[in-house]
Amino acid sequence: MIGILDNNFLHNYDACSLIALRAVNAIGAPSCLYYAYHRCQQLLLQNERKKSLIGEWSYIILSVSVATFPVIYAPYSMLYYTDAWATASVFLWYSSHLNSKKSSWLKIGLGGFCVLCRQTNIAWLVFATIIDVCHCTEQCFPAVKNSGCTFSYIRACITELYKCCTVKQSNRFNILFNLMKKCWLSTYSNLIVIGSFALFVVFINKGDLVVGDRSAHIPRFHPMQLCYFVIFALTFSLPWILSQYYFNRQITNSFVKQSTIIFFELQKNISIVVLISLATLISGLVYFNTIAHPYLLADNRHYTFYAWRLLFSPGKPVFLRYLPVPLYACGLYYLDTMLIRSSIAYKLAFWIVTPLVLCPQYLLEPRYFVVPYLMYKLHSNRNITNSNTFKAAIFEFITYQMCNFVIMWVFLYHPFTSTMDKTGRLDRFTW
């Protein structure tokens, strides 16, 4: 980037030079992601938030943290790579989708760009469509909106639709027509992109979602990806969780006392039956579905290679695979309870779409978890207008930048001789 200051660069400018291409990611993608995520926060919370200086600065700090999120920022934003724009494009589209005043053509264009950057991004258009359909159903059937949990919400939807289709009422056709009209007006821009993509897959791409190296991206049912995502989400949420607990407590309390209070609060709110059921189900997944892509076992440039070899390689004791099971179960429960802060519709859509995105992925890659995590973060952060939340946002930002510094230091200054071939070239550690 320093080369931009060189006069020779200006005279010999090439739009496809190394500096120009990397600037597209290093400057363009983080800037767009910051703007889009900040706008999404404002639009989602415009009816709930109190206009205050602390609240606005909390939005800004959280958006900067997302724009420099370690897994996509260091080092992938510094290289001409797909992940930075694949993430930014989702939130550029979503910010336009949340704004009812935006042009439908703009929404369709950004939706198409989002899918062009990464084909699995189509799932997030499905995510928004499910939410809109749920909201339309709530408007037409008040009984659905009054549901207290996800199960009763789904049951109320089915019951009301069944009544409209079977019970003889004078206005049942009007209700159904009104529901269909509302759904179409809310979702047609998404449906156009989804339909166009479906036609592309079926008639042009021979039934494959992937347009790149298909041999390396063969779908395989891999539900353990959801468990790995939970660990990923908890790890990057840890600065926020710990700082929130710390700043919301009296500082005079001892660390042991604070930890004891937190433990008993969590225990009080967690259903033991649900946790045991989740742990049993996950133990079965660990037994039958702990699988590894050949790239994961062979490519020693990535941190996942060493994590897998340390815990799950064939030579390790089998019980190591089951040690994280309680963390998987508690993490799933925690994410679910945080999402309910938004609404049942958001939670339902998230738990439909996230498995659709992750479970067909054979290769374990932290980069696949970024968009689901940032979408979860967007819909779980509510009431971010007090001084404690602002401090937590600052702490999270500092933690992310420390992580970026370490990752870039290792990437730049600790290369190693490649073991992939015998050329003697240098490889570098990264996600």
Short mmCIF file of C-alpha atoms in Angstrom, two decimals:
data_model
loop_
_atom_site.label_atom_id
_atom_site.label_comp_id
_atom_site.label_asym_id
_atom_site.label_seq_id
_atom_site.Cartn_x
_atom_site.Cartn_y
_atom_site.Cartn_z
CA MET A 1 0.00 0.00 0.00
CA ILE A 2 2.97 2.33 0.60
CA GLY A 3 3.67 2.08 -3.12
CA ILE A 4 0.70 4.39 -3.77
CA LEU A 5 2.83 7.26 -2.45
CA ASP A 6 5.49 6.59 -5.08
CA ASN A 7 5.28 8.90 -8.10
CA ASN A 8 6.17 6.02 -10.41
CA PHE A 9 3.01 4.24 -9.31
CA LEU A 10 0.83 7.13 -10.48
CA HIS A 11 2.55 7.27 -13.87
CA ASN A 12 2.45 3.52 -14.45
CA TYR A 13 -0.96 2.85 -12.90
CA ASP A 14 -2.50 -0.48 -13.87
CA ALA A 15 -6.06 -1.24 -12.77
CA CYS A 16 -5.13 -4.92 -12.37
CA SER A 17 -1.82 -4.38 -10.60
CA LEU A 18 -1.18 -6.22 -7.34
CA ILE A 19 -1.66 -3.05 -5.27
CA ALA A 20 -4.91 -2.09 -7.03
CA LEU A 21 -6.42 -5.56 -6.67
CA ARG A 22 -5.51 -5.85 -3.01
CA ALA A 23 -6.87 -2.37 -2.33
CA VAL A 24 -10.29 -3.62 -3.51
CA ASN A 25 -10.31 -5.93 -0.48
CA ALA A 26 -8.13 -4.04 1.99
CA ILE A 27 -10.07 -0.77 1.68
CA GLY A 28 -13.32 -1.45 -0.17
CA ALA A 29 -14.66 -4.52 1.62
CA PRO A 30 -14.09 -3.40 5.25
CA SER A 31 -15.52 0.05 4.45
CA CYS A 32 -18.66 -1.42 2.89
CA LEU A 33 -19.04 -3.94 5.71
CA TYR A 34 -18.75 -1.17 8.31
CA TYR A 35 -21.37 0.98 6.57
CA ALA A 36 -23.77 -1.91 5.92
CA TYR A 37 -23.57 -3.41 9.42
CA HIS A 38 -23.97 -0.01 11.07
CA ARG A 39 -27.01 0.66 8.89
CA CYS A 40 -28.51 -2.76 9.70
CA GLN A 41 -28.22 -2.04 13.43
CA GLN A 42 -29.95 1.31 13.04
CA LEU A 43 -32.79 -0.12 10.96
CA LEU A 44 -33.39 -3.13 13.20
CA LEU A 45 -33.45 -1.15 16.42
CA GLN A 46 -35.01 2.09 15.23
CA ASN A 47 -38.26 1.40 17.11
CA GLU A 48 -36.56 0.27 20.33
CA ARG A 49 -33.43 2.30 20.79
CA LYS A 50 -33.18 5.52 22.71
CA LYS A 51 -31.40 8.22 20.79
CA SER A 52 -28.30 8.93 22.82
CA LEU A 53 -24.66 9.71 22.16
CA ILE A 54 -23.53 6.54 23.96
CA GLY A 55 -25.92 4.44 21.86
CA GLU A 56 -24.62 5.91 18.60
CA TRP A 57 -21.00 5.35 19.62
CA SER A 58 -21.84 1.78 20.64
CA TYR A 59 -23.16 1.19 17.11
CA ILE A 60 -20.01 2.68 15.62
CA ILE A 61 -17.58 0.64 17.75
CA LEU A 62 -19.52 -2.60 17.14
CA SER A 63 -19.54 -1.92 13.39
CA VAL A 64 -15.78 -1.26 13.35
CA SER A 65 -15.26 -4.54 15.24
CA VAL A 66 -17.30 -6.37 12.59
CA ALA A 67 -15.47 -4.64 9.71
CA THR A 68 -12.17 -5.85 11.23
CA PHE A 69 -13.45 -9.25 12.33
CA PRO A 70 -10.27 -11.38 12.68
CA VAL A 71 -11.22 -14.37 10.52
CA ILE A 72 -11.88 -12.28 7.40
CA TYR A 73 -9.72 -9.23 8.11
CA ALA A 74 -6.38 -10.86 8.92
CA PRO A 75 -5.01 -11.75 6.45
CA TYR A 76 -7.80 -12.29 3.89
CA SER A 77 -8.70 -8.61 3.52
CA MET A 78 -5.06 -7.90 2.71
CA LEU A 79 -5.12 -10.35 -0.20
CA TYR A 80 -7.24 -10.53 -3.34
CA TYR A 81 -9.55 -13.15 -1.85
CA THR A 82 -13.28 -13.79 -1.91
CA ASP A 83 -14.21 -13.81 1.79
CA ALA A 84 -14.11 -10.10 2.54
CA TRP A 85 -16.54 -9.21 -0.23
CA ALA A 86 -18.62 -12.36 0.26
CA THR A 87 -19.33 -11.10 3.79
CA ALA A 88 -19.71 -7.41 2.96
CA SER A 89 -22.12 -8.16 0.11
CA VAL A 90 -24.53 -10.02 2.42
CA PHE A 91 -24.89 -7.04 4.73
CA LEU A 92 -24.99 -4.52 1.88
CA TRP A 93 -27.99 -6.42 0.53
CA TYR A 94 -29.52 -6.90 4.01
CA SER A 95 -29.26 -3.19 4.84
CA SER A 96 -31.22 -2.39 1.67
CA HIS A 97 -33.72 -5.17 2.41
CA LEU A 98 -34.46 -3.76 5.88
CA ASN A 99 -35.07 -0.30 4.43
CA SER A 100 -38.59 -0.22 2.96
CA LYS A 101 -37.79 3.06 1.18
CA LYS A 102 -35.07 1.52 -0.99
CA SER A 103 -35.79 0.70 -4.62
CA SER A 104 -36.74 -2.90 -5.42
CA TRP A 105 -34.28 -2.85 -8.30
CA LEU A 106 -31.50 -1.91 -5.89
CA LYS A 107 -32.48 -4.82 -3.63
CA ILE A 108 -32.51 -7.21 -6.60
CA GLY A 109 -29.13 -5.91 -7.82
CA LEU A 110 -27.48 -6.20 -4.41
CA GLY A 111 -29.05 -9.62 -3.90
CA GLY A 112 -27.60 -10.77 -7.21
CA PHE A 113 -24.17 -9.34 -6.31
CA CYS A 114 -24.37 -11.11 -2.94
CA VAL A 115 -24.95 -14.49 -4.64
CA LEU A 116 -22.31 -13.75 -7.29
CA CYS A 117 -19.67 -13.29 -4.56
CA ARG A 118 -20.53 -16.64 -2.93
CA GLN A 119 -23.26 -19.00 -4.06
CA THR A 120 -24.22 -20.19 -0.56
CA ASN A 121 -25.22 -16.58 0.23
CA ILE A 122 -28.52 -17.42 -1.43
CA ALA A 123 -29.48 -18.96 1.92
CA TRP A 124 -29.54 -15.50 3.56
CA LEU A 125 -32.10 -14.31 1.02
CA VAL A 126 -34.15 -17.32 2.11
CA PHE A 127 -33.54 -16.24 5.73
CA ALA A 128 -35.02 -12.78 5.07
CA THR A 129 -37.91 -14.27 3.09
CA ILE A 130 -38.87 -16.59 5.97
CA ILE A 131 -38.84 -13.64 8.39
CA ASP A 132 -41.04 -11.53 6.10
CA VAL A 133 -43.53 -14.36 5.59
CA CYS A 134 -43.69 -14.86 9.38
CA HIS A 135 -44.32 -11.15 9.94
CA CYS A 136 -47.09 -11.13 7.31
CA THR A 137 -48.68 -14.15 8.98
CA GLU A 138 -48.55 -12.38 12.35
CA GLN A 139 -50.37 -9.38 10.85
CA CYS A 140 -53.15 -11.54 9.38
CA PHE A 141 -53.47 -13.91 12.37
CA PRO A 142 -53.01 -12.15 15.75
CA ALA A 143 -53.03 -15.52 17.56
CA VAL A 144 -49.66 -16.32 15.94
CA LYS A 145 -48.02 -13.17 17.29
CA ASN A 146 -49.14 -14.00 20.84
CA SER A 147 -47.27 -17.33 20.83
CA GLY A 148 -44.87 -17.76 23.72
CA CYS A 149 -42.36 -20.19 22.18
CA THR A 150 -41.21 -21.52 18.82
CA PHE A 151 -43.30 -24.70 19.04
CA SER A 152 -46.53 -22.84 19.84
CA TYR A 153 -45.67 -20.30 17.11
CA ILE A 154 -45.42 -23.02 14.44
CA ARG A 155 -48.54 -24.76 15.77
CA ALA A 156 -50.52 -21.49 15.69
CA CYS A 157 -49.44 -20.85 12.06
CA ILE A 158 -50.54 -24.34 10.97
CA THR A 159 -53.81 -24.11 12.93
CA GLU A 160 -54.80 -20.74 11.50
CA LEU A 161 -53.98 -21.74 7.93
CA TYR A 162 -55.86 -25.02 8.37
CA LYS A 163 -58.94 -23.16 9.60
CA CYS A 164 -58.82 -20.83 6.60
CA CYS A 165 -58.62 -23.75 4.19
CA THR A 166 -61.22 -26.03 5.80
CA VAL A 167 -63.64 -24.12 8.01
CA LYS A 168 -66.40 -22.40 6.10
CA GLN A 169 -66.09 -18.72 6.84
CA SER A 170 -67.50 -15.87 4.83
CA ASN A 171 -64.17 -14.03 4.68
CA ARG A 172 -61.69 -16.89 4.56
CA PHE A 173 -60.78 -16.25 0.91
CA ASN A 174 -60.24 -12.58 1.67
CA ILE A 175 -57.90 -13.49 4.54
CA LEU A 176 -55.89 -15.89 2.37
CA PHE A 177 -55.75 -13.42 -0.51
CA ASN A 178 -54.64 -10.66 1.85
CA LEU A 179 -51.93 -12.94 3.31
CA MET A 180 -50.63 -13.91 -0.14
CA LYS A 181 -50.65 -10.29 -1.28
CA LYS A 182 -48.72 -9.14 1.80
CA CYS A 183 -46.19 -11.96 1.38
CA TRP A 184 -45.63 -11.18 -2.29
CA LEU A 185 -45.17 -7.45 -1.75
CA SER A 186 -42.68 -8.12 1.07
CA THR A 187 -40.65 -10.82 -0.63
CA TYR A 188 -40.87 -10.47 -4.41
CA SER A 189 -37.41 -8.85 -4.76
CA ASN A 190 -35.88 -11.82 -2.90
CA LEU A 191 -37.99 -14.34 -4.79
CA ILE A 192 -36.80 -12.96 -8.15
CA VAL A 193 -33.15 -13.48 -7.15
CA ILE A 194 -33.86 -16.92 -5.62
CA GLY A 195 -35.83 -18.02 -8.71
CA SER A 196 -33.14 -16.73 -11.10
CA PHE A 197 -30.45 -18.56 -9.15
CA ALA A 198 -32.50 -21.78 -9.15
CA LEU A 199 -32.87 -21.55 -12.95
CA PHE A 200 -29.11 -20.95 -13.29
CA VAL A 201 -28.29 -24.01 -11.15
CA VAL A 202 -30.72 -26.33 -12.96
CA PHE A 203 -30.29 -25.27 -16.59
CA ILE A 204 -26.81 -23.73 -16.83
CA ASN A 205 -24.68 -25.14 -14.01
CA LYS A 206 -25.91 -28.75 -14.39
CA GLY A 207 -27.44 -28.94 -10.91
CA ASP A 208 -24.34 -27.77 -8.97
CA LEU A 209 -24.36 -24.77 -6.63
CA VAL A 210 -20.59 -24.33 -6.95
CA VAL A 211 -19.15 -22.52 -9.97
CA GLY A 212 -15.48 -23.04 -9.05
CA ASP A 213 -13.58 -26.24 -8.26
CA ARG A 214 -16.47 -28.70 -7.90
CA SER A 215 -14.26 -31.66 -6.99
CA ALA A 216 -13.11 -29.86 -3.83
CA HIS A 217 -16.61 -28.73 -2.84
CA ILE A 218 -18.69 -31.89 -3.07
CA PRO A 219 -21.58 -31.56 -0.57
CA ARG A 220 -21.66 -34.08 2.26
CA PHE A 221 -24.05 -34.28 5.20
CA HIS A 222 -21.97 -32.96 8.08
CA PRO A 223 -24.15 -31.89 11.06
CA MET A 224 -21.10 -31.66 13.34
CA GLN A 225 -20.40 -28.35 11.56
CA LEU A 226 -23.18 -26.88 13.71
CA CYS A 227 -21.29 -27.91 16.84
CA TYR A 228 -18.06 -26.42 15.53
CA PHE A 229 -19.98 -23.23 14.75
CA VAL A 230 -21.14 -23.09 18.39
CA ILE A 231 -17.52 -23.20 19.59
CA PHE A 232 -16.62 -20.50 17.06
CA ALA A 233 -19.51 -18.27 18.18
CA LEU A 234 -18.75 -18.71 21.87
CA THR A 235 -15.05 -17.99 21.34
CA PHE A 236 -15.63 -14.69 19.52
CA SER A 237 -18.51 -13.75 21.84
CA LEU A 238 -16.36 -14.30 24.93
CA PRO A 239 -14.99 -10.71 25.14
CA TRP A 240 -18.56 -9.37 24.92
CA ILE A 241 -20.02 -11.88 27.41
CA LEU A 242 -17.30 -11.46 30.03
CA SER A 243 -17.17 -7.68 29.80
CA GLN A 244 -20.97 -7.41 30.00
CA TYR A 245 -21.02 -9.52 33.16
CA TYR A 246 -18.10 -7.61 34.61
CA PHE A 247 -19.43 -4.11 33.96
CA ASN A 248 -22.96 -4.99 35.08
CA ARG A 249 -21.68 -6.17 38.48
CA GLN A 250 -20.36 -4.15 41.36
CA ILE A 251 -16.60 -3.90 40.90
CA THR A 252 -16.16 -4.41 44.63
CA ASN A 253 -17.34 -8.03 44.30
CA SER A 254 -14.54 -10.57 44.26
CA PHE A 255 -13.88 -12.61 41.15
CA VAL A 256 -14.92 -15.83 42.92
CA LYS A 257 -18.18 -14.27 44.08
CA GLN A 258 -18.97 -12.97 40.58
CA SER A 259 -18.23 -16.39 39.04
CA THR A 260 -20.48 -18.13 41.59
CA ILE A 261 -23.37 -15.73 40.88
CA ILE A 262 -22.99 -16.23 37.12
CA PHE A 263 -22.94 -20.02 37.51
CA PHE A 264 -26.13 -20.13 39.59
CA GLU A 265 -27.92 -17.69 37.26
CA LEU A 266 -27.12 -19.88 34.27
CA GLN A 267 -28.13 -23.02 36.16
CA LYS A 268 -31.44 -21.43 37.15
CA ASN A 269 -32.32 -20.52 33.56
CA ILE A 270 -31.22 -23.76 31.86
CA SER A 271 -33.57 -26.71 31.58
CA ILE A 272 -31.68 -29.83 32.68
CA VAL A 273 -33.92 -32.05 30.53
CA VAL A 274 -33.16 -29.98 27.43
CA LEU A 275 -29.43 -30.06 28.11
CA ILE A 276 -29.35 -33.83 28.69
CA SER A 277 -31.35 -34.39 25.49
CA LEU A 278 -29.02 -32.11 23.52
CA ALA A 279 -25.90 -33.74 24.98
CA THR A 280 -27.22 -37.23 24.10
CA LEU A 281 -28.02 -36.19 20.54
CA ILE A 282 -24.65 -34.48 20.09
CA SER A 283 -22.80 -37.51 21.50
CA GLY A 284 -24.42 -39.58 18.76
CA LEU A 285 -23.30 -37.04 16.15
CA VAL A 286 -19.74 -37.12 17.52
CA TYR A 287 -19.71 -40.92 17.24
CA PHE A 288 -21.17 -41.18 13.74
CA ASN A 289 -20.17 -37.87 12.14
CA THR A 290 -16.63 -36.91 13.20
CA ILE A 291 -15.29 -36.78 9.65
CA ALA A 292 -12.40 -34.93 8.04
CA HIS A 293 -11.95 -33.57 4.52
CA PRO A 294 -8.64 -34.65 2.90
CA TYR A 295 -7.58 -30.98 2.78
CA LEU A 296 -8.03 -30.70 6.56
CA LEU A 297 -5.67 -33.64 7.11
CA ALA A 298 -3.04 -32.59 4.57
CA ASP A 299 -2.85 -28.78 4.52
CA ASN A 300 -0.60 -27.71 7.42
CA ARG A 301 -0.85 -24.00 6.60
CA HIS A 302 -4.14 -23.67 8.49
CA TYR A 303 -4.78 -23.54 12.23
CA THR A 304 -7.63 -26.06 11.90
CA PHE A 305 -5.05 -28.66 10.80
CA TYR A 306 -3.29 -28.41 14.18
CA ALA A 307 -6.51 -28.20 16.23
CA TRP A 308 -7.81 -31.35 14.54
CA ARG A 309 -4.53 -33.22 14.96
CA LEU A 310 -4.39 -32.23 18.63
CA LEU A 311 -7.92 -33.41 19.52
CA PHE A 312 -9.47 -35.63 16.88
CA SER A 313 -6.73 -37.41 14.92
CA PRO A 314 -6.91 -41.25 14.87
CA GLY A 315 -3.92 -41.63 17.21
CA LYS A 316 -5.53 -39.59 20.02
CA PRO A 317 -7.70 -41.11 22.81
CA VAL A 318 -11.35 -41.35 21.70
CA PHE A 319 -12.64 -39.65 24.86
CA LEU A 320 -11.09 -36.35 23.68
CA ARG A 321 -13.82 -36.16 21.04
CA TYR A 322 -16.49 -36.23 23.73
CA LEU A 323 -14.93 -33.66 26.08
CA PRO A 324 -16.52 -30.65 24.26
CA VAL A 325 -20.03 -32.23 24.23
CA PRO A 326 -21.26 -30.28 27.32
CA LEU A 327 -19.89 -27.09 25.73
CA TYR A 328 -21.69 -27.87 22.46
CA ALA A 329 -24.99 -28.42 24.32
CA CYS A 330 -24.71 -25.35 26.60
CA GLY A 331 -23.55 -23.24 23.65
CA LEU A 332 -26.54 -24.19 21.49
CA TYR A 333 -28.87 -23.40 24.37
CA TYR A 334 -27.14 -20.06 24.99
CA LEU A 335 -27.31 -18.97 21.34
CA ASP A 336 -30.98 -19.93 21.22
CA THR A 337 -31.85 -17.90 24.31
CA MET A 338 -29.96 -14.87 22.98
CA LEU A 339 -31.82 -14.98 19.64
CA ILE A 340 -35.23 -14.93 21.33
CA ARG A 341 -34.45 -11.34 22.36
CA SER A 342 -35.12 -10.40 18.76
CA SER A 343 -38.29 -12.37 17.95
CA ILE A 344 -39.50 -15.91 17.37
CA ALA A 345 -39.55 -15.25 13.61
CA TYR A 346 -35.85 -14.34 13.58
CA LYS A 347 -34.93 -17.32 15.73
CA LEU A 348 -36.94 -19.72 13.56
CA ALA A 349 -35.38 -18.39 10.35
CA PHE A 350 -31.86 -18.52 11.82
CA TRP A 351 -32.15 -22.17 12.91
CA ILE A 352 -33.58 -23.15 9.51
CA VAL A 353 -30.97 -21.37 7.39
CA THR A 354 -27.76 -21.84 9.43
CA PRO A 355 -27.84 -25.67 9.21
CA LEU A 356 -28.64 -25.35 5.48
CA VAL A 357 -25.49 -23.26 5.02
CA LEU A 358 -23.15 -25.28 7.26
CA CYS A 359 -24.24 -28.92 7.31
CA PRO A 360 -23.57 -29.67 3.59
CA GLN A 361 -19.98 -28.35 3.99
CA TYR A 362 -17.51 -31.25 4.13
CA LEU A 363 -14.44 -29.10 4.88
CA LEU A 364 -14.05 -27.56 8.34
CA GLU A 365 -13.23 -23.90 7.67
CA PRO A 366 -13.70 -21.04 10.20
CA ARG A 367 -14.45 -18.71 7.27
CA TYR A 368 -17.73 -20.53 6.64
CA PHE A 369 -18.93 -19.50 10.12
CA VAL A 370 -18.40 -15.77 9.72
CA VAL A 371 -21.70 -14.70 8.13
CA PRO A 372 -23.89 -16.91 10.40
CA TYR A 373 -22.03 -15.53 13.43
CA LEU A 374 -22.32 -11.88 12.38
CA MET A 375 -26.02 -12.38 11.58
CA TYR A 376 -26.51 -13.95 15.01
CA LYS A 377 -24.62 -11.04 16.58
CA LEU A 378 -26.79 -8.53 14.74
CA HIS A 379 -30.03 -10.09 15.95
CA SER A 380 -28.94 -10.82 19.52
CA ASN A 381 -27.47 -7.43 20.51
CA ARG A 382 -30.38 -5.43 21.90
CA ASN A 383 -30.56 -2.42 24.19
CA ILE A 384 -27.03 -1.28 23.39
CA THR A 385 -27.50 2.23 24.71
CA ASN A 386 -25.99 2.19 28.21
CA SER A 387 -22.45 3.03 29.30
CA ASN A 388 -21.68 -0.57 30.32
CA THR A 389 -22.48 -1.81 26.83
CA PHE A 390 -20.27 0.89 25.34
CA LYS A 391 -17.39 -0.29 27.56
CA ALA A 392 -18.06 -3.89 26.50
CA ALA A 393 -17.94 -2.82 22.83
CA ILE A 394 -14.58 -1.11 23.43
CA PHE A 395 -13.21 -4.22 25.13
CA GLU A 396 -14.40 -6.45 22.26
CA PHE A 397 -12.82 -4.10 19.71
CA ILE A 398 -9.46 -4.16 21.53
CA THR A 399 -9.56 -7.96 21.79
CA TYR A 400 -10.26 -8.33 18.07
CA GLN A 401 -7.40 -5.99 17.15
CA MET A 402 -4.99 -7.93 19.38
CA CYS A 403 -6.07 -11.10 17.58
CA ASN A 404 -5.54 -9.40 14.20
CA PHE A 405 -2.07 -8.27 15.26
CA VAL A 406 -1.02 -11.78 16.33
CA ILE A 407 -2.44 -13.42 13.18
CA MET A 408 -0.73 -10.91 10.88
CA TRP A 409 2.57 -11.15 12.84
CA VAL A 410 2.63 -14.92 12.42
CA PHE A 411 1.54 -14.66 8.77
CA LEU A 412 4.20 -12.10 7.83
CA TYR A 413 7.19 -13.00 9.98
CA HIS A 414 6.97 -16.74 10.65
CA PRO A 415 6.83 -18.50 7.28
CA PHE A 416 7.97 -22.09 6.91
CA THR A 417 9.31 -24.25 4.09
CA SER A 418 6.44 -25.90 2.26
CA THR A 419 5.84 -29.60 2.78
CA MET A 420 3.24 -29.68 -0.02
CA ASP A 421 5.92 -30.03 -2.70
CA LYS A 422 9.74 -30.11 -3.04
CA THR A 423 10.23 -26.65 -4.52
CA GLY A 424 11.44 -25.13 -1.25
CA ARG A 425 8.90 -22.30 -1.44
CA LEU A 426 7.67 -20.58 1.71
CA ASP A 427 4.19 -21.15 3.11
CA ARG A 428 2.44 -19.03 5.72
CA PHE A 429 0.11 -19.83 8.63
CA THR A 430 -3.44 -18.54 8.47
CA TRP A 431 -7.02 -19.49 9.20
#
